[in-house]
Tab-separated table of C-alpha atoms and ligand atoms in Angstrom:
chain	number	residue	atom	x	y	z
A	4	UNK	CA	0.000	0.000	0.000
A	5	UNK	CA	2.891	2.148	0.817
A	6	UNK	CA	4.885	1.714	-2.382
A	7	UNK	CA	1.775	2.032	-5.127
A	8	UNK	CA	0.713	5.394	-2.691
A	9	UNK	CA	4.301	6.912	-3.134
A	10	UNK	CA	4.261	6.414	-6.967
A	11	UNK	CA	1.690	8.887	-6.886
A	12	UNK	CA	3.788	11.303	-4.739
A	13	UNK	CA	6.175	14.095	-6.178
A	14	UNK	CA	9.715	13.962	-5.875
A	15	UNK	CA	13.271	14.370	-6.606
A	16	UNK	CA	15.478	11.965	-8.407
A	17	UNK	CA	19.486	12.244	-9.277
A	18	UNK	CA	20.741	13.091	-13.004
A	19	UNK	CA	21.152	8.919	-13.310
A	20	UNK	CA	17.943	8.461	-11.551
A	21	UNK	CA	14.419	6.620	-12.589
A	22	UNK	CA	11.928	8.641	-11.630
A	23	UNK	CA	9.234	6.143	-12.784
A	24	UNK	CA	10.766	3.608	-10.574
A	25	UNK	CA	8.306	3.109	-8.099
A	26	UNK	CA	5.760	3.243	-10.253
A	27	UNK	CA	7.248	-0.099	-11.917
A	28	UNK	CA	7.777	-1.788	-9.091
A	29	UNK	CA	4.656	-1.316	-8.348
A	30	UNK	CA	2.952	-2.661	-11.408
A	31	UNK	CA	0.089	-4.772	-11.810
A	32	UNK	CA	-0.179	-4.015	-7.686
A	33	UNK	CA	-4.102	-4.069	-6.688
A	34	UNK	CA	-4.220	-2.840	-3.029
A	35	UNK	CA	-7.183	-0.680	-0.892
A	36	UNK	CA	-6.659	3.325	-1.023
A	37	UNK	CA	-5.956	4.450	2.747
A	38	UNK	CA	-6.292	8.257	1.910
A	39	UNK	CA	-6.169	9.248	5.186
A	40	UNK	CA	-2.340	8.233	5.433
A	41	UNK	CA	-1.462	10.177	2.796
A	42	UNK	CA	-0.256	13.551	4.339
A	43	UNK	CA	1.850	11.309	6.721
A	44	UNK	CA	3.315	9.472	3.951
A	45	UNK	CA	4.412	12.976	2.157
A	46	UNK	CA	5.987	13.872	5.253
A	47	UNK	CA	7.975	10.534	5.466
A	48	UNK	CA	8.733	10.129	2.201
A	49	UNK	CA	10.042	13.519	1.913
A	50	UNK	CA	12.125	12.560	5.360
A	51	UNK	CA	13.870	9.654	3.621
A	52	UNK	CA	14.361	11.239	0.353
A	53	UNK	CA	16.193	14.036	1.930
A	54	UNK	CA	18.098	11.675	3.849
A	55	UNK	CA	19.444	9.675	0.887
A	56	UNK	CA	20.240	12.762	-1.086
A	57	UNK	CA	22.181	14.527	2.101
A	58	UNK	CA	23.933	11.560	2.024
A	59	UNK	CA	24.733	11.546	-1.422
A	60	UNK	CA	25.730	15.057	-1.379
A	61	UNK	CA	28.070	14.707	1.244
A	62	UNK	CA	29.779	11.744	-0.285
A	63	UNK	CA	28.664	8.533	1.372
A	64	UNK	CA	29.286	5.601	-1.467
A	65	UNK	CA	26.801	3.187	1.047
A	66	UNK	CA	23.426	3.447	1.522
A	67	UNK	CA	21.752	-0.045	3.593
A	68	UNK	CA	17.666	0.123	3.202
A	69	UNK	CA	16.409	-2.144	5.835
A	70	UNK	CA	13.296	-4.076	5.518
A	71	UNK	CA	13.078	-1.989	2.247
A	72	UNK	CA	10.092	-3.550	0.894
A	73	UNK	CA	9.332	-1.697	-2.431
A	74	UNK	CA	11.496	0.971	-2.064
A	75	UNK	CA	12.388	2.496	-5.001
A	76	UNK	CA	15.273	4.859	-3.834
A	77	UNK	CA	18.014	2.333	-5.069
A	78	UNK	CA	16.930	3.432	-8.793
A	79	UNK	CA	15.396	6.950	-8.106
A	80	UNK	CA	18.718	8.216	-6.686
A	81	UNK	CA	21.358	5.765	-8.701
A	82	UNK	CA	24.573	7.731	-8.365
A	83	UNK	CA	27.951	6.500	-9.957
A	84	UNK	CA	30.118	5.237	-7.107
A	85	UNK	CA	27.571	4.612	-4.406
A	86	UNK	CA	26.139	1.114	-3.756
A	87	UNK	CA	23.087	0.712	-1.860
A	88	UNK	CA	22.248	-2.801	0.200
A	89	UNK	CA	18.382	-4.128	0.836
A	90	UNK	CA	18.036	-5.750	3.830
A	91	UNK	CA	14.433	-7.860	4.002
A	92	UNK	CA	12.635	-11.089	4.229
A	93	UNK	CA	13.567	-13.725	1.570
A	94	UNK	CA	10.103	-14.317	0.454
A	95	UNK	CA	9.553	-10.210	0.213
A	96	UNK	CA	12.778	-10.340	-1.452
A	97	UNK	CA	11.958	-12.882	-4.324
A	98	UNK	CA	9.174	-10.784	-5.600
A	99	UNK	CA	11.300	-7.755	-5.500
A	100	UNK	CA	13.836	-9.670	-7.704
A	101	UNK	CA	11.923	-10.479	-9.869
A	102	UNK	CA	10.117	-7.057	-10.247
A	103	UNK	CA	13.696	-5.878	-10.440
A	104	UNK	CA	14.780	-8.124	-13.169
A	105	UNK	CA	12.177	-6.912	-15.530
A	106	UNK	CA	13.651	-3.311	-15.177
A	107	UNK	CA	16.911	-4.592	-15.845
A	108	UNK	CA	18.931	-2.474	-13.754
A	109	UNK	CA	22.046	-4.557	-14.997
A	110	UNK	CA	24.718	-3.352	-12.766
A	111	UNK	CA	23.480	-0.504	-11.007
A	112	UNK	CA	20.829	-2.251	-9.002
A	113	UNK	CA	20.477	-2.821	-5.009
A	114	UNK	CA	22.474	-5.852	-3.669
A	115	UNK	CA	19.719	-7.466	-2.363
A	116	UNK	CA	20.801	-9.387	1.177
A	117	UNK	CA	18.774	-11.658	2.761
A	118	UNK	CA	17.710	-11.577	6.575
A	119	UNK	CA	15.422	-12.220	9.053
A	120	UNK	CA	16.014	-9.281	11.772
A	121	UNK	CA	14.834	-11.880	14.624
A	122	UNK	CA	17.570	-14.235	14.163
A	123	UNK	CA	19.814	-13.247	11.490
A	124	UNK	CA	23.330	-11.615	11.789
A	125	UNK	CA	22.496	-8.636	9.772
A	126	UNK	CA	26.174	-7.428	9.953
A	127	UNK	CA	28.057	-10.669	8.926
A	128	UNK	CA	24.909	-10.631	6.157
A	129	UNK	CA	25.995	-7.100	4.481
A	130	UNK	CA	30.320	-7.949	4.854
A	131	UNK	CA	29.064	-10.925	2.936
A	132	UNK	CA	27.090	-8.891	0.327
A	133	UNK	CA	30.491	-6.760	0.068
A	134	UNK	CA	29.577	-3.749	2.837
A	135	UNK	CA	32.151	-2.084	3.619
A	136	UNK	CA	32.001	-1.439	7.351
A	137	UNK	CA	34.875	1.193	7.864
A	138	UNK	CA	33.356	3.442	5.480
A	139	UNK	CA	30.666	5.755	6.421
A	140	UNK	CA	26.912	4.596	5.375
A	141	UNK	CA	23.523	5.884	5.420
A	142	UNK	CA	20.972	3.346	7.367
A	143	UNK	CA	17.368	3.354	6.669
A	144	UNK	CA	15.004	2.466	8.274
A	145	UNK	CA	11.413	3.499	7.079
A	146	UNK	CA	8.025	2.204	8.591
A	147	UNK	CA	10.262	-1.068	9.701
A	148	UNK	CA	10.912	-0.888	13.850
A	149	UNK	CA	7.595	-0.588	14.609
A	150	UNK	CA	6.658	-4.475	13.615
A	151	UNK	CA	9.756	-5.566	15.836
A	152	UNK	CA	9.846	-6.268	18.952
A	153	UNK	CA	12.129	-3.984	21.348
A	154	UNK	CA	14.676	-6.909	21.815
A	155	UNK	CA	14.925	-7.160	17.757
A	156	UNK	CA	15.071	-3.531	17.461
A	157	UNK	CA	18.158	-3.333	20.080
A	158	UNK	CA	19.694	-6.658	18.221
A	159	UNK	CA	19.369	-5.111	14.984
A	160	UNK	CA	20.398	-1.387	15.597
A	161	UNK	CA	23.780	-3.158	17.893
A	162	UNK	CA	24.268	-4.802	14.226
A	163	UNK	CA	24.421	-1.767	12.427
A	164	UNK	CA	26.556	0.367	15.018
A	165	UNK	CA	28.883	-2.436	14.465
A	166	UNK	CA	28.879	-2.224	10.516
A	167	UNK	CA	28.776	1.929	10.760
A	168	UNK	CA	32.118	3.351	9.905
A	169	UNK	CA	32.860	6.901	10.908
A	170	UNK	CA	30.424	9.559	10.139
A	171	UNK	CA	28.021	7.034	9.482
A	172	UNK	CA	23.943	8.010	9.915
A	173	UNK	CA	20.937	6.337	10.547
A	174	UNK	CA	17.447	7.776	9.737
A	175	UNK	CA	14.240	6.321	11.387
A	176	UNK	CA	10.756	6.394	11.957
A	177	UNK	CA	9.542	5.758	14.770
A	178	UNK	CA	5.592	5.432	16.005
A	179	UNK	CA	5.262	7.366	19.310
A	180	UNK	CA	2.666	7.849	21.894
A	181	UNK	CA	2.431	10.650	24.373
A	182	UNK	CA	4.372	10.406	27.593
A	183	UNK	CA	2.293	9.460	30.569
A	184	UNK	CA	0.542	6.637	28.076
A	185	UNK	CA	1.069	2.767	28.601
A	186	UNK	CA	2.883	1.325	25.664
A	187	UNK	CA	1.658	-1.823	25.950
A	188	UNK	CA	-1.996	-0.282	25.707
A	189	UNK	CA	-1.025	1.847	22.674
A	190	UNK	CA	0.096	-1.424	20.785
A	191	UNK	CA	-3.302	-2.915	21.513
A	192	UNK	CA	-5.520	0.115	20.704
A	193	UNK	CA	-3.375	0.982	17.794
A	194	UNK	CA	-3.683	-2.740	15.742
A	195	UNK	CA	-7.416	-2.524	16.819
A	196	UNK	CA	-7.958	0.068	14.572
A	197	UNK	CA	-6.202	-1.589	11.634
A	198	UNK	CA	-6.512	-3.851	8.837
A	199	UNK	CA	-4.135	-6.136	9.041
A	200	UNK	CA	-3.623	-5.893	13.366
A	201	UNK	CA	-3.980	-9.857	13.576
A	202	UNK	CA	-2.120	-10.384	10.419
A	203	UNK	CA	1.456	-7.737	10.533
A	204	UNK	CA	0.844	-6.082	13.940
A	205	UNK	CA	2.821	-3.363	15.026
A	206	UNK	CA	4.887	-4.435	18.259
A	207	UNK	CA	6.747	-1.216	19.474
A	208	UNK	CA	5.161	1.596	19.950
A	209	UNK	CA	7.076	4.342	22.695
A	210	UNK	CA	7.183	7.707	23.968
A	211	UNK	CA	10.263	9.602	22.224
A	212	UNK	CA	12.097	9.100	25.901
A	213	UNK	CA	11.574	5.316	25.571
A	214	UNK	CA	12.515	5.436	21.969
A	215	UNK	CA	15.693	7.518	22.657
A	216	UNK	CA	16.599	4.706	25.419
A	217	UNK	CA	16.223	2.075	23.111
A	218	UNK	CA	18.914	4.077	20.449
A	219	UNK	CA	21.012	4.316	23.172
A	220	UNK	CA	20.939	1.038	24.127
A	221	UNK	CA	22.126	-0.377	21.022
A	222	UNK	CA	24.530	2.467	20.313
A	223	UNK	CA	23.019	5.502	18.669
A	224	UNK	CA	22.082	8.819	19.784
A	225	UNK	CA	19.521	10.708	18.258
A	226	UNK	CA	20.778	14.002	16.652
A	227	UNK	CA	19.513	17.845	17.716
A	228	UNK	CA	17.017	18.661	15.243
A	229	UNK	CA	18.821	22.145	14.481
A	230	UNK	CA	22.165	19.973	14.041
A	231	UNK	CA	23.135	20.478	9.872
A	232	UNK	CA	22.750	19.408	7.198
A	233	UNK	CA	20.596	16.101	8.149
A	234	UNK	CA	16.522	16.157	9.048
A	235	UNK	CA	15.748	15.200	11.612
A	236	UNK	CA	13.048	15.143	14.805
A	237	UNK	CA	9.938	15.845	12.426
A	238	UNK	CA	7.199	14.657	12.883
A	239	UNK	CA	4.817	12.828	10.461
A	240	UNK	CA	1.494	12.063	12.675
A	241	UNK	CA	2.386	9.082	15.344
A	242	UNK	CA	5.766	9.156	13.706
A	243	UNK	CA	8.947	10.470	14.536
A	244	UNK	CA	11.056	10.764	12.178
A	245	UNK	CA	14.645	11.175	13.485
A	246	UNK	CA	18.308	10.854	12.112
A	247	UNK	CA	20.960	9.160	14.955
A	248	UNK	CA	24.715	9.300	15.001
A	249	UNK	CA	26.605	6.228	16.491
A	250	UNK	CA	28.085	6.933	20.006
A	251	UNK	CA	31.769	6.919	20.328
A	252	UNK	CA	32.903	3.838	22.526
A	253	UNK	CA	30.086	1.779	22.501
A	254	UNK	CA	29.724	-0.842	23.469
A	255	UNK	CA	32.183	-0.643	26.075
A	256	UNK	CA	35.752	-2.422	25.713
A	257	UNK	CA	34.738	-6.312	27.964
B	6	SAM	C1	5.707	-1.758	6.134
B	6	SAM	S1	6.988	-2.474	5.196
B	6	SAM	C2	8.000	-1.045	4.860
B	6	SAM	C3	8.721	-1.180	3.561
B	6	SAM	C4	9.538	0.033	3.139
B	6	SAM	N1	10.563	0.360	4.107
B	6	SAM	C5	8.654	1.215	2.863
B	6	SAM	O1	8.574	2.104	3.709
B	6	SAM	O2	8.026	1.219	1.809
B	6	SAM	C6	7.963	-3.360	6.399
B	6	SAM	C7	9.081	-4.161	5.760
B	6	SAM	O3	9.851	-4.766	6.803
B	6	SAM	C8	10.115	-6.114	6.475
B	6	SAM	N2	10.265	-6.882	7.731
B	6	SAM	C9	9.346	-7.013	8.720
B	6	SAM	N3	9.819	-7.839	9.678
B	6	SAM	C10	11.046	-8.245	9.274
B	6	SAM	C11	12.014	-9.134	9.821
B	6	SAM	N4	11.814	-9.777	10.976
B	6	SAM	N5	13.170	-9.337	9.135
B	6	SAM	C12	13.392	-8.698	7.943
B	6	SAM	N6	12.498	-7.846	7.382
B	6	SAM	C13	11.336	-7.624	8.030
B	6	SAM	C14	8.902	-6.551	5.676
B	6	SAM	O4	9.188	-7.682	4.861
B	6	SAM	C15	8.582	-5.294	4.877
B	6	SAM	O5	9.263	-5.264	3.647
């Protein structure tokens, strides 16, 4: 639902970019209009893009999209030089192969890595797919942390510190709930009110402080929203949408 909505969205691409690539990954996709997510998705998908293309403007030759889904940002914002990594499911995966193969991205498209964020070693995954993890990388993650649990976020997140060379960046979203609210509550009234709550429930739902714990626990602090040239701390209805630097020294020598 996600991917075919953001074909329909307006945005940037680089001089070597497809701009009509999400709309052909997306082909012959028949899913239910949720119009009412559709200012929040502008907002995110404006986050991200901005992300990639600071990144790209600054120089980063890595960009790792986890549980990228559909994303099309691999082909929207090819640049010579830079490789980007897709992190997902293998059965997600397939289809997006296959999807891929018909645009025939030859060279320049994704490295597609296989993982399962539960159990999987996501950093011994991308040094296998050729990551390079003393060079600085962009990590994404986009509508992904909220349908893990807090354990797999920390796992996963500890993984990528470890893979993040200097300079390195990770941009997030994040579903919040006001402070004073259970979490646990939240989760439950939140997949109530959804489609598919039985089916993909969300699992972690915080207040920023809880969030900002959980970053910190696995090695990243998020950055001061006035802190240039990344975005960061905006806010895209129960989303926060946040860029994080990794913290110097962490984890601590045994
Ligand atoms: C809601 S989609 C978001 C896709 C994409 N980032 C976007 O915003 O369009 C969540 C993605 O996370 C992946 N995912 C969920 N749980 C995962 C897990 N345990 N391991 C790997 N990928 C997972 C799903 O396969 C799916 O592609």
């Amino acid at each position: 639902v996600v991917a075919v909505m953001r074909a329909g969205i307006e945005r940037g691409t680089t001089p070597g970019g497809d701009p009509g690539a999400q709309a052909a990954l997306c082909r012959d996709m028949a899913v239910p209009p949720a119009p009412a997510f559709l200012p929040q998705l502008v907002e995110r998908t404006r986050f991200f893009d901005a992300s990639v293309t600071t990144a790209l403007a600054l120089g980063f030759a890595q960009i790792v999209i986890l549980g990228a889904g559909y994303d099309d940002r691999a082909l929207r914002f090819r640049s010579p030089g830079v490789r980007y990594f897709e992190v997902d499911q293998p059965a997600t995966q397939s289809d997006k192969a296959a999807r891929l193969d018909a645009l025939d991205p030859g060279d320049t498209g994704p490295e597609l890595v296989p993982a399962d964020f539960r159990t999987d070693d996501v950093a011994a995954a991308l040094a296998r797919a050729g990551h390079d993890r003393w060079k600085a990388s962009l990590f994404v993650c986009e509508g992904l942390l909220v349908y893990l649990e807090a354990e797999t976020i920390v796992m996963l997140l500890a993984q990528l510190k470890a893979s993040a060379g200097d300079d390195s960046v990770l941009a997030a979203s994040l579903a919040v709930h006001p402070d004073g609210v259970d979490s646990a509550r939240a989760v439950a009234w939140a997949n109530g009110r959804r489609r598919s709550g039985q089916t993909e429930p969300w699992r972690t739902i915080l207040s920023r402080a809880g969030h900002a714990e959980l970053l910190a626990a696995s090695g990243w602090s998020i950055r001061d929203g006035s802190a240039a040239p990344w975005p960061t701390g905006r806010e895209a209805g129960s989303s926060w949408l946040v860029t994080a630097e990794p913290i110097a020294g962490h984890p601590p020598p045994a």
